[in-house]
PDB file of C-alpha atoms and ligand atoms in Angstrom:
ATOM      1  CA  MET A   1      99.154 109.102 120.227  1.00  0.00           C
ATOM      2  CA  ARG A   2     100.214 108.591 116.637  1.00  0.00           C
ATOM      3  CA  THR A   3     101.582 105.192 115.582  1.00  0.00           C
ATOM      4  CA  THR A   4     105.340 105.292 115.092  1.00  0.00           C
ATOM      5  CA  LEU A   5     107.890 103.128 113.349  1.00  0.00           C
ATOM      6  CA  ARG A   6     108.726 101.726 116.803  1.00  0.00           C
ATOM      7  CA  ASP A   7     105.110 100.584 117.142  1.00  0.00           C
ATOM      8  CA  LEU A   8     105.270  98.841 113.750  1.00  0.00           C
ATOM      9  CA  ARG A   9     108.461  97.052 114.823  1.00  0.00           C
ATOM     10  CA  ARG A  10     106.763  95.988 118.046  1.00  0.00           C
ATOM     11  CA  LEU A  11     103.713  94.646 116.176  1.00  0.00           C
ATOM     12  CA  HIS A  12     106.074  92.726 113.900  1.00  0.00           C
ATOM     13  CA  ALA A  13     108.045  91.313 116.854  1.00  0.00           C
ATOM     14  CA  GLU A  14     104.811  90.268 118.563  1.00  0.00           C
ATOM     15  CA  ARG A  15     103.501  88.751 115.313  1.00  0.00           C
ATOM     16  CA  GLN A  16     100.484  91.035 115.312  1.00  0.00           C
ATOM     17  CA  PRO A  17      99.384  91.919 111.761  1.00  0.00           C
ATOM     18  CA  ILE A  18     100.002  95.481 110.557  1.00  0.00           C
ATOM     19  CA  VAL A  19      96.998  96.949 108.734  1.00  0.00           C
ATOM     20  CA  VAL A  20      97.779  99.388 105.926  1.00  0.00           C
ATOM     21  CA  LEU A  21      95.240 101.065 103.645  1.00  0.00           C
ATOM     22  CA  THR A  22      95.620 103.777 101.034  1.00  0.00           C
ATOM     23  CA  CYS A  23      94.112 107.128 101.945  1.00  0.00           C
ATOM     24  CA  TYR A  24      93.933 110.370 100.019  1.00  0.00           C
ATOM     25  CA  GLU A  25      91.884 112.824 102.087  1.00  0.00           C
ATOM     26  CA  ALA A  26      90.873 113.954 105.580  1.00  0.00           C
ATOM     27  CA  SER A  27      87.393 112.436 106.008  1.00  0.00           C
ATOM     28  CA  PHE A  28      88.601 108.952 105.114  1.00  0.00           C
ATOM     29  CA  ALA A  29      91.627 109.476 107.341  1.00  0.00           C
ATOM     30  CA  ARG A  30      89.272 110.088 110.279  1.00  0.00           C
ATOM     31  CA  ALA A  31      87.266 106.968 109.407  1.00  0.00           C
ATOM     32  CA  MET A  32      90.451 104.928 109.165  1.00  0.00           C
ATOM     33  CA  ASP A  33      91.636 106.155 112.564  1.00  0.00           C
ATOM     34  CA  ALA A  34      88.275 105.101 114.001  1.00  0.00           C
ATOM     35  CA  ALA A  35      88.694 101.660 112.383  1.00  0.00           C
ATOM     36  CA  GLY A  36      92.181 101.247 113.847  1.00  0.00           C
ATOM     37  CA  ILE A  37      94.152 101.223 110.589  1.00  0.00           C
ATOM     38  CA  ASP A  38      97.852 101.303 111.539  1.00  0.00           C
ATOM     39  CA  VAL A  39      99.301 102.998 108.446  1.00  0.00           C
ATOM     40  CA  LEU A  40      97.630 105.343 105.939  1.00  0.00           C
ATOM     41  CA  LEU A  41      99.433 105.175 102.612  1.00  0.00           C
ATOM     42  CA  VAL A  42      99.082 108.244 100.421  1.00  0.00           C
ATOM     43  CA  GLY A  43      99.808 106.134  97.377  1.00  0.00           C
ATOM     44  CA  ASP A  44     100.411 107.290  93.843  1.00  0.00           C
ATOM     45  CA  SER A  45      97.457 105.022  93.035  1.00  0.00           C
ATOM     46  CA  LEU A  46      95.673 108.335  93.524  1.00  0.00           C
ATOM     47  CA  GLY A  47      96.513 108.925  89.872  1.00  0.00           C
ATOM     48  CA  MET A  48      94.021 106.213  88.980  1.00  0.00           C
ATOM     49  CA  VAL A  49      91.395 106.227  91.728  1.00  0.00           C
ATOM     50  CA  VAL A  50      91.219 110.002  92.328  1.00  0.00           C
ATOM     51  CA  GLN A  51      92.521 111.660  89.157  1.00  0.00           C
ATOM     52  CA  GLY A  52      91.160 109.166  86.616  1.00  0.00           C
ATOM     53  CA  HIS A  53      94.392 108.307  84.820  1.00  0.00           C
ATOM     54  CA  ASP A  54      95.150 104.764  83.681  1.00  0.00           C
ATOM     55  CA  SER A  55      98.476 104.633  85.538  1.00  0.00           C
ATOM     56  CA  PRO A  56     100.157 106.267  88.551  1.00  0.00           C
ATOM     57  CA  ASN A  57     102.831 107.893  86.427  1.00  0.00           C
ATOM     58  CA  PRO A  58     101.163 111.279  85.769  1.00  0.00           C
ATOM     59  CA  VAL A  59     101.083 111.981  89.548  1.00  0.00           C
ATOM     60  CA  SER A  60     103.406 114.792  90.654  1.00  0.00           C
ATOM     61  CA  LEU A  61     105.216 115.434  93.926  1.00  0.00           C
ATOM     62  CA  ALA A  62     102.911 118.424  94.494  1.00  0.00           C
ATOM     63  CA  ASP A  63      99.881 116.120  94.093  1.00  0.00           C
ATOM     64  CA  VAL A  64     101.163 113.670  96.728  1.00  0.00           C
ATOM     65  CA  ALA A  65     102.116 116.543  99.042  1.00  0.00           C
ATOM     66  CA  TYR A  66      98.601 118.030  98.696  1.00  0.00           C
ATOM     67  CA  HIS A  67      96.909 114.727  99.594  1.00  0.00           C
ATOM     68  CA  THR A  68      99.422 114.057 102.383  1.00  0.00           C
ATOM     69  CA  ARG A  69      98.560 117.387 104.012  1.00  0.00           C
ATOM     70  CA  ALA A  70      94.853 116.484 103.904  1.00  0.00           C
ATOM     71  CA  VAL A  71      95.440 112.990 105.328  1.00  0.00           C
ATOM     72  CA  ALA A  72      97.729 114.293 108.058  1.00  0.00           C
ATOM     73  CA  ARG A  73      95.135 116.896 109.075  1.00  0.00           C
ATOM     74  CA  GLY A  74      92.376 114.266 109.219  1.00  0.00           C
ATOM     75  CA  SER A  75      94.275 111.603 111.148  1.00  0.00           C
ATOM     76  CA  GLN A  76      95.632 111.664 114.659  1.00  0.00           C
ATOM     77  CA  GLN A  77      96.506 108.024 115.243  1.00  0.00           C
ATOM     78  CA  ALA A  78      97.804 106.263 112.167  1.00  0.00           C
ATOM     79  CA  LEU A  79     101.309 106.565 110.791  1.00  0.00           C
ATOM     80  CA  VAL A  80     101.143 108.468 107.486  1.00  0.00           C
ATOM     81  CA  MET A  81     103.316 107.105 104.685  1.00  0.00           C
ATOM     82  CA  ALA A  82     103.614 109.021 101.407  1.00  0.00           C
ATOM     83  CA  ASP A  83     104.662 107.709  98.009  1.00  0.00           C
ATOM     84  CA  LEU A  84     107.495 109.287  96.041  1.00  0.00           C
ATOM     85  CA  PRO A  85     105.789 109.454  92.625  1.00  0.00           C
ATOM     86  CA  PHE A  86     107.324 108.571  89.268  1.00  0.00           C
ATOM     87  CA  GLY A  87     110.428 110.606  88.465  1.00  0.00           C
ATOM     88  CA  THR A  88     111.047 111.816  92.018  1.00  0.00           C
ATOM     89  CA  SER A  89     113.148 108.896  93.275  1.00  0.00           C
ATOM     90  CA  GLN A  90     114.676 107.800  89.960  1.00  0.00           C
ATOM     91  CA  VAL A  91     117.122 110.691  90.337  1.00  0.00           C
ATOM     92  CA  SER A  92     120.211 111.301  92.491  1.00  0.00           C
ATOM     93  CA  PRO A  93     120.069 110.426  96.208  1.00  0.00           C
ATOM     94  CA  GLU A  94     120.424 114.141  96.983  1.00  0.00           C
ATOM     95  CA  GLU A  95     117.451 115.093  94.811  1.00  0.00           C
ATOM     96  CA  THR A  96     115.398 112.194  96.182  1.00  0.00           C
ATOM     97  CA  PHE A  97     116.186 113.431  99.696  1.00  0.00           C
ATOM     98  CA  ARG A  98     114.897 116.915  98.815  1.00  0.00           C
ATOM     99  CA  ASN A  99     111.726 115.365  97.352  1.00  0.00           C
ATOM    100  CA  ALA A 100     111.238 113.189 100.445  1.00  0.00           C
ATOM    101  CA  VAL A 101     111.609 116.283 102.650  1.00  0.00           C
ATOM    102  CA  VAL A 102     108.645 117.863 100.824  1.00  0.00           C
ATOM    103  CA  LEU A 103     106.490 114.858 101.804  1.00  0.00           C
ATOM    104  CA  ILE A 104     107.749 114.753 105.393  1.00  0.00           C
ATOM    105  CA  GLN A 105     107.053 118.485 105.723  1.00  0.00           C
ATOM    106  CA  ALA A 106     103.563 117.862 104.323  1.00  0.00           C
ATOM    107  CA  GLY A 107     102.904 115.541 107.280  1.00  0.00           C
ATOM    108  CA  ALA A 108     104.233 112.076 106.374  1.00  0.00           C
ATOM    109  CA  GLN A 109     106.250 110.074 108.893  1.00  0.00           C
ATOM    110  CA  MET A 110     107.689 107.751 106.249  1.00  0.00           C
ATOM    111  CA  VAL A 111     108.180 107.733 102.486  1.00  0.00           C
ATOM    112  CA  LYS A 112     107.755 104.831 100.076  1.00  0.00           C
ATOM    113  CA  LEU A 113     109.800 104.395  96.943  1.00  0.00           C
ATOM    114  CA  GLU A 114     109.809 101.744  94.255  1.00  0.00           C
ATOM    115  CA  GLY A 115     112.807  99.632  93.377  1.00  0.00           C
ATOM    116  CA  GLY A 116     115.379  97.234  94.767  1.00  0.00           C
ATOM    117  CA  VAL A 117     119.078  96.844  94.022  1.00  0.00           C
ATOM    118  CA  ASP A 118     119.130 100.051  91.946  1.00  0.00           C
ATOM    119  CA  MET A 119     117.641 102.084  94.807  1.00  0.00           C
ATOM    120  CA  ALA A 120     119.959 100.822  97.561  1.00  0.00           C
ATOM    121  CA  ASP A 121     122.256 103.881  97.555  1.00  0.00           C
ATOM    122  CA  THR A 122     119.270 106.218  97.670  1.00  0.00           C
ATOM    123  CA  ILE A 123     117.622 104.304 100.522  1.00  0.00           C
ATOM    124  CA  HIS A 124     120.889 104.397 102.469  1.00  0.00           C
ATOM    125  CA  PHE A 125     121.186 108.160 101.839  1.00  0.00           C
ATOM    126  CA  LEU A 126     117.642 108.832 103.104  1.00  0.00           C
ATOM    127  CA  VAL A 127     117.712 106.632 106.215  1.00  0.00           C
ATOM    128  CA  ARG A 128     121.110 108.052 107.234  1.00  0.00           C
ATOM    129  CA  ARG A 129     119.450 111.460 107.176  1.00  0.00           C
ATOM    130  CA  GLY A 130     116.503 110.539 109.365  1.00  0.00           C
ATOM    131  CA  ILE A 131     113.857 109.640 106.814  1.00  0.00           C
ATOM    132  CA  PRO A 132     112.163 106.268 107.366  1.00  0.00           C
ATOM    133  CA  VAL A 133     111.806 104.385 104.073  1.00  0.00           C
ATOM    134  CA  CYS A 134     109.448 101.672 102.874  1.00  0.00           C
ATOM    135  CA  ALA A 135     110.918  99.914  99.821  1.00  0.00           C
ATOM    136  CA  HIS A 136     108.350  98.635  97.299  1.00  0.00           C
ATOM    137  CA  ILE A 137     109.543  95.625  95.284  1.00  0.00           C
ATOM    138  CA  GLY A 138     108.074  92.989  92.963  1.00  0.00           C
ATOM    139  CA  MET A 139     105.482  94.481  90.624  1.00  0.00           C
ATOM    140  CA  THR A 140     106.389  98.137  90.944  1.00  0.00           C
ATOM    141  CA  PRO A 141     103.563  99.982  89.138  1.00  0.00           C
ATOM    142  CA  GLN A 142     105.742 102.940  88.044  1.00  0.00           C
ATOM    143  CA  SER A 143     107.672 100.458  85.849  1.00  0.00           C
ATOM    144  CA  HIS A 144     104.577  99.008  84.184  1.00  0.00           C
ATOM    145  CA  HIS A 145     105.763 100.077  80.714  1.00  0.00           C
ATOM    146  CA  GLN A 146     108.890  97.990  81.227  1.00  0.00           C
ATOM    147  CA  PHE A 147     106.842  95.008  82.474  1.00  0.00           C
ATOM    148  CA  GLY A 148     104.397  95.232  79.562  1.00  0.00           C
ATOM    149  CA  GLY A 149     101.539  95.958  81.963  1.00  0.00           C
ATOM    150  CA  PHE A 150     100.719  95.463  85.644  1.00  0.00           C
ATOM    151  CA  ARG A 151     101.939  91.862  85.633  1.00  0.00           C
ATOM    152  CA  VAL A 152     103.010  89.415  88.328  1.00  0.00           C
ATOM    153  CA  GLN A 153     106.800  89.473  88.733  1.00  0.00           C
ATOM    154  CA  GLY A 154     109.201  86.715  89.789  1.00  0.00           C
ATOM    155  CA  ARG A 155     107.403  83.825  88.129  1.00  0.00           C
ATOM    156  CA  ASP A 156     110.455  82.305  86.423  1.00  0.00           C
ATOM    157  CA  GLU A 157     113.779  81.457  88.070  1.00  0.00           C
ATOM    158  CA  ALA A 158     115.611  84.556  86.801  1.00  0.00           C
ATOM    159  CA  GLY A 159     112.751  86.819  87.843  1.00  0.00           C
ATOM    160  CA  ALA A 160     112.550  85.215  91.286  1.00  0.00           C
ATOM    161  CA  GLN A 161     116.293  85.692  91.781  1.00  0.00           C
ATOM    162  CA  ARG A 162     115.918  89.376  90.848  1.00  0.00           C
ATOM    163  CA  VAL A 163     113.170  89.889  93.429  1.00  0.00           C
ATOM    164  CA  LEU A 164     115.208  88.045  96.103  1.00  0.00           C
ATOM    165  CA  ALA A 165     118.233  90.225  95.314  1.00  0.00           C
ATOM    166  CA  ASP A 166     116.041  93.339  95.530  1.00  0.00           C
ATOM    167  CA  ALA A 167     114.711  92.306  98.956  1.00  0.00           C
ATOM    168  CA  ALA A 168     118.205  91.640 100.304  1.00  0.00           C
ATOM    169  CA  ALA A 169     119.604  94.894  98.861  1.00  0.00           C
ATOM    170  CA  VAL A 170     116.936  97.226 100.245  1.00  0.00           C
ATOM    171  CA  GLU A 171     117.123  95.657 103.690  1.00  0.00           C
ATOM    172  CA  ALA A 172     120.928  95.910 103.720  1.00  0.00           C
ATOM    173  CA  ALA A 173     120.575  99.560 102.675  1.00  0.00           C
ATOM    174  CA  GLY A 174     118.465 100.230 105.766  1.00  0.00           C
ATOM    175  CA  ALA A 175     114.866 100.146 104.515  1.00  0.00           C
ATOM    176  CA  ASP A 176     112.508 100.116 107.488  1.00  0.00           C
ATOM    177  CA  LEU A 177     109.651  98.292 105.753  1.00  0.00           C
ATOM    178  CA  LEU A 178     109.578  95.984 102.760  1.00  0.00           C
ATOM    179  CA  LEU A 179     106.427  96.132 100.643  1.00  0.00           C
ATOM    180  CA  MET A 180     106.011  93.435  98.021  1.00  0.00           C
ATOM    181  CA  GLU A 181     103.384  93.492  95.330  1.00  0.00           C
ATOM    182  CA  CYS A 182     102.164  90.788  92.922  1.00  0.00           C
ATOM    183  CA  ILE A 183     104.721  88.042  93.305  1.00  0.00           C
ATOM    184  CA  PRO A 184     104.172  84.287  93.658  1.00  0.00           C
ATOM    185  CA  ARG A 185     103.251  83.278  97.187  1.00  0.00           C
ATOM    186  CA  GLN A 186     106.152  80.844  97.507  1.00  0.00           C
ATOM    187  CA  LEU A 187     108.628  83.593  96.645  1.00  0.00           C
ATOM    188  CA  ALA A 188     106.936  85.992  99.083  1.00  0.00           C
ATOM    189  CA  ASP A 189     107.122  83.347 101.823  1.00  0.00           C
ATOM    190  CA  GLN A 190     110.852  82.960 101.211  1.00  0.00           C
ATOM    191  CA  ILE A 191     111.367  86.728 101.531  1.00  0.00           C
ATOM    192  CA  VAL A 192     109.262  86.891 104.713  1.00  0.00           C
ATOM    193  CA  THR A 193     111.341  84.086 106.231  1.00  0.00           C
ATOM    194  CA  GLN A 194     114.625  85.810 105.361  1.00  0.00           C
ATOM    195  CA  ALA A 195     113.642  89.413 106.144  1.00  0.00           C
ATOM    196  CA  GLY A 196     114.661  91.106 109.381  1.00  0.00           C
ATOM    197  CA  VAL A 197     112.258  94.017 108.860  1.00  0.00           C
ATOM    198  CA  PRO A 198     108.451  94.050 108.743  1.00  0.00           C
ATOM    199  CA  THR A 199     107.025  92.977 105.384  1.00  0.00           C
ATOM    200  CA  ILE A 200     103.806  94.337 103.901  1.00  0.00           C
ATOM    201  CA  GLY A 201     102.066  92.358 101.177  1.00  0.00           C
ATOM    202  CA  ILE A 202      99.624  93.033  98.366  1.00  0.00           C
ATOM    203  CA  GLY A 203      99.154  89.995  96.171  1.00  0.00           C
ATOM    204  CA  ALA A 204     102.049  88.394  98.065  1.00  0.00           C
ATOM    205  CA  SER A 205     101.456  86.151 101.111  1.00  0.00           C
ATOM    206  CA  PRO A 206      99.323  85.867 104.249  1.00  0.00           C
ATOM    207  CA  LEU A 207     102.607  85.348 106.107  1.00  0.00           C
ATOM    208  CA  CYS A 208     103.665  88.976 105.573  1.00  0.00           C
ATOM    209  CA  SER A 209     103.824  91.104 108.741  1.00  0.00           C
ATOM    210  CA  GLY A 210     101.013  93.211 107.321  1.00  0.00           C
ATOM    211  CA  GLN A 211      98.771  93.793 104.320  1.00  0.00           C
ATOM    212  CA  VAL A 212      97.861  96.780 102.192  1.00  0.00           C
ATOM    213  CA  LEU A 213      94.978  97.401  99.781  1.00  0.00           C
ATOM    214  CA  VAL A 214      93.714 100.331  97.762  1.00  0.00           C
ATOM    215  CA  LEU A 215      90.801 102.006  99.597  1.00  0.00           C
ATOM    216  CA  HIS A 216      88.472 102.053  96.595  1.00  0.00           C
ATOM    217  CA  ASP A 217      88.722  98.267  96.159  1.00  0.00           C
ATOM    218  CA  VAL A 218      87.819  97.742  99.829  1.00  0.00           C
ATOM    219  CA  ILE A 219      84.725  99.989  99.778  1.00  0.00           C
ATOM    220  CA  GLY A 220      83.223  98.664  96.555  1.00  0.00           C
ATOM    221  CA  LEU A 221      84.435 101.334  94.128  1.00  0.00           C
ATOM    222  CA  GLY A 222      87.156  99.256  92.477  1.00  0.00           C
ATOM    223  CA  PRO A 223      87.193  98.103  88.873  1.00  0.00           C
ATOM    224  CA  VAL A 224      84.953  95.252  87.753  1.00  0.00           C
ATOM    225  CA  PRO A 225      86.257  92.618  87.952  1.00  0.00           C
ATOM    226  CA  LEU A 226      88.602  93.390  90.851  1.00  0.00           C
ATOM    227  CA  ALA A 227      92.230  92.356  90.564  1.00  0.00           C
ATOM    228  CA  ARG A 228      92.865  88.966  92.158  1.00  0.00           C
ATOM    229  CA  LEU A 229      94.911  90.548  94.944  1.00  0.00           C
ATOM    230  CA  ALA A 230      92.037  92.769  96.114  1.00  0.00           C
ATOM    231  CA  LYS A 231      88.836  92.171  98.072  1.00  0.00           C
ATOM    232  CA  ASP A 232      85.621  94.154  98.255  1.00  0.00           C
ATOM    233  CA  PHE A 233      84.402  94.432 101.873  1.00  0.00           C
ATOM    234  CA  SER A 234      81.417  96.672 101.071  1.00  0.00           C
ATOM    235  CA  ALA A 235      78.886  93.955 101.939  1.00  0.00           C
ATOM    236  CA  ALA A 236      79.853  94.326 105.611  1.00  0.00           C
ATOM    237  CA  PRO A 237      77.276  96.221 107.713  1.00  0.00           C
ATOM    238  CA  GLY A 238      77.949  99.877 108.484  1.00  0.00           C
ATOM    239  CA  GLY A 239      78.520 101.414 105.062  1.00  0.00           C
ATOM    240  CA  VAL A 240      81.955 102.732 104.142  1.00  0.00           C
ATOM    241  CA  ALA A 241      83.197 102.782 107.750  1.00  0.00           C
ATOM    242  CA  GLY A 242      81.985  99.197 108.160  1.00  0.00           C
ATOM    243  CA  ALA A 243      83.879  98.061 105.057  1.00  0.00           C
ATOM    244  CA  ILE A 244      87.092  99.629 106.359  1.00  0.00           C
ATOM    245  CA  ARG A 245      86.541  97.982 109.766  1.00  0.00           C
ATOM    246  CA  ALA A 246      85.853  94.620 108.120  1.00  0.00           C
ATOM    247  CA  TYR A 247      89.109  94.857 106.159  1.00  0.00           C
ATOM    248  CA  ALA A 248      91.082  95.646 109.321  1.00  0.00           C
ATOM    249  CA  GLU A 249      89.403  92.794 111.191  1.00  0.00           C
ATOM    250  CA  ALA A 250      90.070  90.330 108.359  1.00  0.00           C
ATOM    251  CA  VAL A 251      93.774  91.210 108.252  1.00  0.00           C
ATOM    252  CA  ARG A 252      94.071  90.969 112.050  1.00  0.00           C
ATOM    253  CA  ALA A 253      92.156  87.676 112.123  1.00  0.00           C
ATOM    254  CA  GLY A 254      94.342  86.260 109.338  1.00  0.00           C
ATOM    255  CA  THR A 255      91.339  85.623 107.079  1.00  0.00           C
ATOM    256  CA  PHE A 256      92.554  88.068 104.409  1.00  0.00           C
ATOM    257  CA  PRO A 257      94.364  87.357 102.179  1.00  0.00           C
ATOM    258  CA  ASP A 258      93.696  83.698 101.452  1.00  0.00           C
ATOM    259  CA  ALA A 259      94.879  81.536  98.550  1.00  0.00           C
ATOM    260  CA  GLN A 260      92.316  83.178  96.285  1.00  0.00           C
ATOM    261  CA  HIS A 261      94.152  86.525  96.615  1.00  0.00           C
ATOM    262  CA  CYS A 262      97.650  85.154  96.073  1.00  0.00           C
ATOM    263  CA  TYR A 263      99.552  84.113  92.946  1.00  0.00           C
TER     264      TYR A 263
HETATM  265  O1  KIV B   1     100.183 103.584  95.295  1.00  0.00           O
HETATM  266  C1  KIV B   1      99.687 102.680  95.964  1.00  0.00           C
HETATM  267  O2  KIV B   1      98.530 102.721  96.360  1.00  0.00           O
HETATM  268  C2  KIV B   1     100.542 101.538  96.290  1.00  0.00           C
HETATM  269  C3  KIV B   1      99.894 100.350  96.925  1.00  0.00           C
HETATM  270  C4  KIV B   1      99.026  99.628  95.979  1.00  0.00           C
HETATM  271  C5  KIV B   1     100.891  99.457  97.542  1.00  0.00           C
HETATM  272  O3  KIV B   1     101.692 101.564  96.026  1.00  0.00           O
END
């Protein structure tokens, strides 16, 4: 039986960590099912780790749909979440809905979009029409030009207030999951404490309801040096499948992330 949003809410209520990992194709999807990954994220990080770009922004809706179809065919257990790539959610709610439908029809059970306060109307529009939404706040990679790079957000008081306002706005709009990336741990802890929906962290806090990493970082194919938020599990026995299992076990045991992976 495939994991559903209901299952994620139950894990959250029971304080059992939710394990999320990016996935872009069928063979890895099968390996991730075998390792018990709860959510496979077809992230627009595929622009960097699969297509070789230096940012996610060249990725198209057709690209994400293609990889979502492959992941959905390969997996039978995990919930499949697909990213709305750059330019496909920064449009009207109606157009975003049509773009989200493409990803749902490709096999996703949930879409992810970047942004907070400014995306509230769009999130509301999608969830009212039956599309589960994960809102990605903090360091939103599609806005890296605006940030002057892939930089930690919310470090100063004004920045922290912006991230807090984003978290409150997306939850009020009906977002089903709140994903926060690259924000100070203290700020992430405050959001986790205030949030009524499951929170997923990457460079955020061990207190989040779940964690996500990019597959290539986990299996030893990430950049050298790895970003602080990531961890290479490729030294675990069992090759690639063993690294994926070790990541899942570390998240469930609460040993990843630790202070070394937070800001
Ligand atoms: O695209 C992606 O892989 C992501 C994760 C890093 C959260 O958005």
